[in-house]
């Protein structure tokens, strides 16, 4: 299931404590494919996930599909309104603004704690951060950069060592990414790899106040970049997730 992460920093990372449920086999495949399609922006917020089509794509029962979708609902990625099917979650404008505030609060706390005691960041952990930076350097697409920024926040929380905060910020950044995909658009403001490099330098040098301010300013830019309007809810699932 860790295959859903893009950053090579997660290749040997135990993320079991972050998951609602660890899936294997076809269930993990379905989960990872939907996750990648959502955060690769092939499946946009508000799009309906037809369970019959998903069953045909993967050759499994709707019970299996439903199990995966329920897990993704608990993670905030899928919405399952009563008797109305399944949809990619669409945070409301209020949710979007509150997610900015929540992510900023959690992220600045984690970064502040790391900058308080940079000597506790091990060489192996610094290497993971360097691997992540290398991955950011290789991408140009907005949705991929957003996804790597999500993973970066989780990685910092794991390095800090608080698994509860790591799970919390992973879910909050995932939902925020959905909000940005819905309301920021394809030309949205996203920080470059130089932002990540500069943040690491501030943490390693113990410059807590500057590191925290950097995160706060970045989150404020994200908040101001959103423009609220109706989503497009139609899509061809077989074309996106089909194996043919």
Short mmCIF file of C-alpha atoms in Angstrom, two decimals:
data_model
loop_
_atom_site.label_atom_id
_atom_site.label_comp_id
_atom_site.label_asym_id
_atom_site.label_seq_id
_atom_site.Cartn_x
_atom_site.Cartn_y
_atom_site.Cartn_z
CA UNK A 1 0.00 0.00 0.00
CA UNK A 2 2.90 2.50 0.40
CA UNK A 3 2.97 2.48 -3.44
CA UNK A 4 0.51 5.36 -3.33
CA UNK A 5 3.33 7.69 -2.26
CA UNK A 6 5.32 9.44 -4.99
CA UNK A 7 8.24 10.51 -2.83
CA UNK A 8 11.08 7.95 -2.65
CA UNK A 9 11.51 9.02 0.97
CA UNK A 10 8.56 6.73 1.76
CA UNK A 11 9.96 3.64 0.00
CA UNK A 12 11.05 1.99 3.26
CA UNK A 13 8.83 3.98 5.61
CA UNK A 14 6.39 2.10 7.84
CA UNK A 15 3.12 3.96 7.31
CA UNK A 16 0.83 1.37 8.87
CA UNK A 17 0.11 3.65 11.83
CA UNK A 18 -1.19 6.32 9.43
CA UNK A 19 -3.74 4.11 7.69
CA UNK A 20 -7.39 3.58 8.55
CA UNK A 21 -6.87 0.02 7.28
CA UNK A 22 -3.97 -1.68 5.51
CA UNK A 23 -5.20 -3.22 2.27
CA UNK A 24 -3.57 -5.93 0.15
CA UNK A 25 -4.09 -7.50 -3.25
CA UNK A 26 -6.81 -6.10 -5.49
CA UNK A 27 -8.20 -3.94 -2.67
CA UNK A 28 -4.84 -2.14 -2.41
CA UNK A 29 -4.73 -1.82 -6.20
CA UNK A 30 -8.18 -0.23 -6.31
CA UNK A 31 -7.30 2.12 -3.44
CA UNK A 32 -4.00 3.19 -4.99
CA UNK A 33 -5.50 3.65 -8.46
CA UNK A 34 -8.34 5.83 -7.17
CA UNK A 35 -5.97 7.78 -4.91
CA UNK A 36 -3.56 8.43 -7.80
CA UNK A 37 -6.39 9.41 -10.14
CA UNK A 38 -7.83 11.83 -7.56
CA UNK A 39 -4.54 13.48 -6.66
CA UNK A 40 -3.31 13.27 -10.23
CA UNK A 41 -6.48 15.26 -10.98
CA UNK A 42 -7.95 12.78 -13.47
CA UNK A 43 -10.84 12.42 -11.02
CA UNK A 44 -11.84 15.87 -9.86
CA UNK A 45 -13.62 16.83 -6.63
CA UNK A 46 -17.35 16.22 -6.95
CA UNK A 47 -17.05 13.54 -9.66
CA UNK A 48 -19.30 10.51 -9.18
CA UNK A 49 -17.57 7.14 -8.70
CA UNK A 50 -19.91 4.61 -10.32
CA UNK A 51 -19.58 1.42 -8.29
CA UNK A 52 -20.86 -0.80 -11.13
CA UNK A 53 -18.19 0.59 -13.47
CA UNK A 54 -15.50 0.10 -10.83
CA UNK A 55 -16.66 -3.51 -10.31
CA UNK A 56 -16.33 -4.16 -14.05
CA UNK A 57 -12.92 -2.51 -14.27
CA UNK A 58 -11.40 -4.61 -11.48
CA UNK A 59 -13.49 -7.77 -11.87
CA UNK A 60 -14.65 -7.74 -8.25
CA UNK A 61 -17.96 -7.47 -6.44
CA UNK A 62 -19.50 -4.18 -5.40
CA UNK A 63 -18.89 -5.29 -1.81
CA UNK A 64 -15.13 -5.10 -2.41
CA UNK A 65 -15.49 -1.71 -4.11
CA UNK A 66 -17.65 -0.43 -1.26
CA UNK A 67 -15.10 -1.56 1.34
CA UNK A 68 -12.38 0.49 -0.35
CA UNK A 69 -14.65 3.50 -0.79
CA UNK A 70 -15.71 3.41 2.87
CA UNK A 71 -12.04 3.49 3.92
CA UNK A 72 -11.41 6.41 1.58
CA UNK A 73 -14.45 8.18 2.99
CA UNK A 74 -12.98 7.86 6.49
CA UNK A 75 -9.81 9.45 5.15
CA UNK A 76 -11.79 12.34 3.69
CA UNK A 77 -11.04 11.53 0.03
CA UNK A 78 -14.45 10.08 -0.92
CA UNK A 79 -17.97 11.19 -0.02
CA UNK A 80 -20.77 8.63 0.44
CA UNK A 81 -24.04 10.55 0.85
CA UNK A 82 -26.90 8.27 1.92
CA UNK A 83 -28.50 6.46 -1.04
CA UNK A 84 -26.75 8.70 -3.54
CA UNK A 85 -23.67 6.67 -4.46
CA UNK A 86 -20.01 7.66 -4.14
CA UNK A 87 -18.21 10.84 -5.12
CA UNK A 88 -14.73 12.28 -4.95
CA UNK A 89 -14.95 14.49 -1.88
CA UNK A 90 -15.56 18.16 -2.55
CA UNK A 91 -14.74 20.35 0.45
CA UNK A 92 -17.12 23.28 0.80
CA UNK A 93 -15.68 26.81 0.63
CA UNK A 94 -15.92 26.97 4.41
CA UNK A 95 -14.14 23.60 4.69
CA UNK A 96 -11.41 24.87 2.36
CA UNK A 97 -10.72 27.94 4.49
CA UNK A 98 -10.81 25.94 7.73
CA UNK A 99 -8.45 23.35 6.24
CA UNK A 100 -5.96 26.11 5.45
CA UNK A 101 -6.11 27.19 9.09
CA UNK A 102 -5.84 23.62 10.42
CA UNK A 103 -2.93 22.66 8.17
CA UNK A 104 -1.11 25.90 9.00
CA UNK A 105 -1.49 25.28 12.74
CA UNK A 106 -0.31 21.66 12.60
CA UNK A 107 2.45 22.27 10.07
CA UNK A 108 3.93 25.24 11.93
CA UNK A 109 3.89 23.24 15.18
CA UNK A 110 5.80 20.34 13.60
CA UNK A 111 8.30 22.61 11.84
CA UNK A 112 8.79 24.63 15.03
CA UNK A 113 9.53 21.50 17.05
CA UNK A 114 12.05 20.27 14.49
CA UNK A 115 13.78 23.67 14.36
CA UNK A 116 13.91 23.72 18.19
CA UNK A 117 16.23 20.71 18.19
CA UNK A 118 17.76 20.20 14.74
CA UNK A 119 20.52 18.10 16.27
CA UNK A 120 17.94 15.36 16.79
CA UNK A 121 17.41 14.97 13.05
CA UNK A 122 19.57 11.97 12.18
CA UNK A 123 21.77 11.63 9.06
CA UNK A 124 19.36 8.98 7.76
CA UNK A 125 16.43 11.36 8.19
CA UNK A 126 18.33 14.14 6.43
CA UNK A 127 18.96 11.74 3.57
CA UNK A 128 15.22 11.08 3.32
CA UNK A 129 14.60 14.81 3.10
CA UNK A 130 17.25 15.06 0.38
CA UNK A 131 15.55 12.23 -1.55
CA UNK A 132 12.28 14.10 -1.33
CA UNK A 133 13.88 17.30 -2.63
CA UNK A 134 15.32 15.34 -5.56
CA UNK A 135 11.81 14.07 -6.38
CA UNK A 136 10.42 17.62 -6.31
CA UNK A 137 13.13 18.73 -8.74
CA UNK A 138 11.96 16.17 -11.30
CA UNK A 139 8.35 17.36 -11.62
CA UNK A 140 6.67 20.31 -13.26
CA UNK A 141 2.94 19.45 -13.25
CA UNK A 142 0.94 21.40 -10.69
CA UNK A 143 -0.98 18.37 -9.39
CA UNK A 144 2.24 16.38 -8.88
CA UNK A 145 3.87 19.25 -7.02
CA UNK A 146 0.78 19.55 -4.81
CA UNK A 147 0.94 15.82 -4.07
CA UNK A 148 4.63 15.95 -3.16
CA UNK A 149 3.99 18.94 -0.90
CA UNK A 150 1.31 16.88 0.89
CA UNK A 151 3.78 14.05 1.37
CA UNK A 152 6.49 16.45 2.56
CA UNK A 153 4.33 17.60 5.47
CA UNK A 154 3.70 13.97 6.46
CA UNK A 155 7.40 13.17 6.15
CA UNK A 156 8.34 16.02 8.50
CA UNK A 157 5.78 14.79 11.03
CA UNK A 158 7.22 11.27 10.85
CA UNK A 159 10.73 12.66 11.36
CA UNK A 160 9.47 14.62 14.35
CA UNK A 161 8.20 11.28 15.63
CA UNK A 162 4.55 11.95 16.48
CA UNK A 163 2.44 9.40 14.59
CA UNK A 164 -0.85 10.98 15.66
CA UNK A 165 0.21 14.31 14.18
CA UNK A 166 1.53 12.55 11.07
CA UNK A 167 -1.85 10.88 10.46
CA UNK A 168 -3.64 14.14 11.22
CA UNK A 169 -1.62 16.27 8.83
CA UNK A 170 -1.73 13.65 6.09
CA UNK A 171 -5.52 13.64 6.11
CA UNK A 172 -5.77 17.41 6.43
CA UNK A 173 -3.31 18.06 3.58
CA UNK A 174 -5.10 15.50 1.40
CA UNK A 175 -8.43 17.27 1.90
CA UNK A 176 -6.74 20.63 1.37
CA UNK A 177 -5.31 19.35 -1.92
CA UNK A 178 -8.87 18.48 -2.98
CA UNK A 179 -9.99 21.98 -2.07
CA UNK A 180 -7.13 23.52 -4.03
CA UNK A 181 -7.90 21.32 -7.03
CA UNK A 182 -11.52 22.49 -6.89
CA UNK A 183 -11.00 26.17 -6.18
CA UNK A 184 -7.47 27.10 -7.19
CA UNK A 185 -7.41 25.70 -10.73
CA UNK A 186 -4.61 24.55 -13.00
CA UNK A 187 -2.70 27.82 -12.76
CA UNK A 188 -2.72 28.00 -8.98
CA UNK A 189 0.10 29.32 -6.85
CA UNK A 190 2.31 26.45 -5.66
CA UNK A 191 5.70 26.82 -4.02
CA UNK A 192 8.73 25.57 -5.94
CA UNK A 193 11.39 23.12 -4.81
CA UNK A 194 13.46 26.11 -3.69
CA UNK A 195 10.81 26.69 -1.04
CA UNK A 196 11.36 23.16 0.32
CA UNK A 197 15.15 23.54 0.22
CA UNK A 198 14.96 26.88 2.05
CA UNK A 199 12.63 25.42 4.68
CA UNK A 200 15.02 22.53 5.33
CA UNK A 201 17.91 24.95 5.72
CA UNK A 202 16.00 27.01 8.29
CA UNK A 203 15.11 23.85 10.23
CA UNK A 204 18.68 22.50 10.15
CA UNK A 205 20.04 25.88 11.30
CA UNK A 206 17.54 26.09 14.15
CA UNK A 207 15.93 29.27 12.82
CA UNK A 208 12.52 28.45 14.24
CA UNK A 209 10.82 31.83 13.90
CA UNK A 210 11.77 32.16 10.23
CA UNK A 211 10.76 28.57 9.45
CA UNK A 212 7.36 29.01 11.10
CA UNK A 213 6.80 32.32 9.33
CA UNK A 214 7.66 30.69 6.01
CA UNK A 215 4.96 28.05 6.51
CA UNK A 216 2.42 30.63 7.66
CA UNK A 217 3.08 32.84 4.65
CA UNK A 218 2.80 29.90 2.25
CA UNK A 219 -0.52 28.81 3.71
CA UNK A 220 -1.84 32.35 3.52
CA UNK A 221 -0.93 32.49 -0.18
CA UNK A 222 -2.81 29.22 -0.71
CA UNK A 223 -5.85 30.59 1.11
CA UNK A 224 -5.92 33.77 -0.97
CA UNK A 225 -5.44 31.87 -4.24
CA UNK A 226 -8.75 30.02 -4.06
CA UNK A 227 -11.74 31.17 -6.10
CA UNK A 228 -15.03 29.52 -5.25
CA UNK A 229 -17.33 28.22 -8.00
CA UNK A 230 -19.30 25.10 -9.05
CA UNK A 231 -17.40 21.90 -10.05
CA UNK A 232 -17.88 19.68 -13.11
CA UNK A 233 -19.22 16.30 -11.92
CA UNK A 234 -19.10 14.18 -15.10
CA UNK A 235 -16.32 11.73 -16.01
CA UNK A 236 -15.66 8.43 -17.80
CA UNK A 237 -14.31 6.09 -15.13
CA UNK A 238 -13.46 3.31 -17.58
CA UNK A 239 -11.31 5.66 -19.62
CA UNK A 240 -9.42 6.77 -16.50
CA UNK A 241 -9.15 3.56 -14.47
CA UNK A 242 -9.74 0.92 -17.15
CA UNK A 243 -6.93 -1.48 -17.91
CA UNK A 244 -7.49 -1.72 -21.62
#
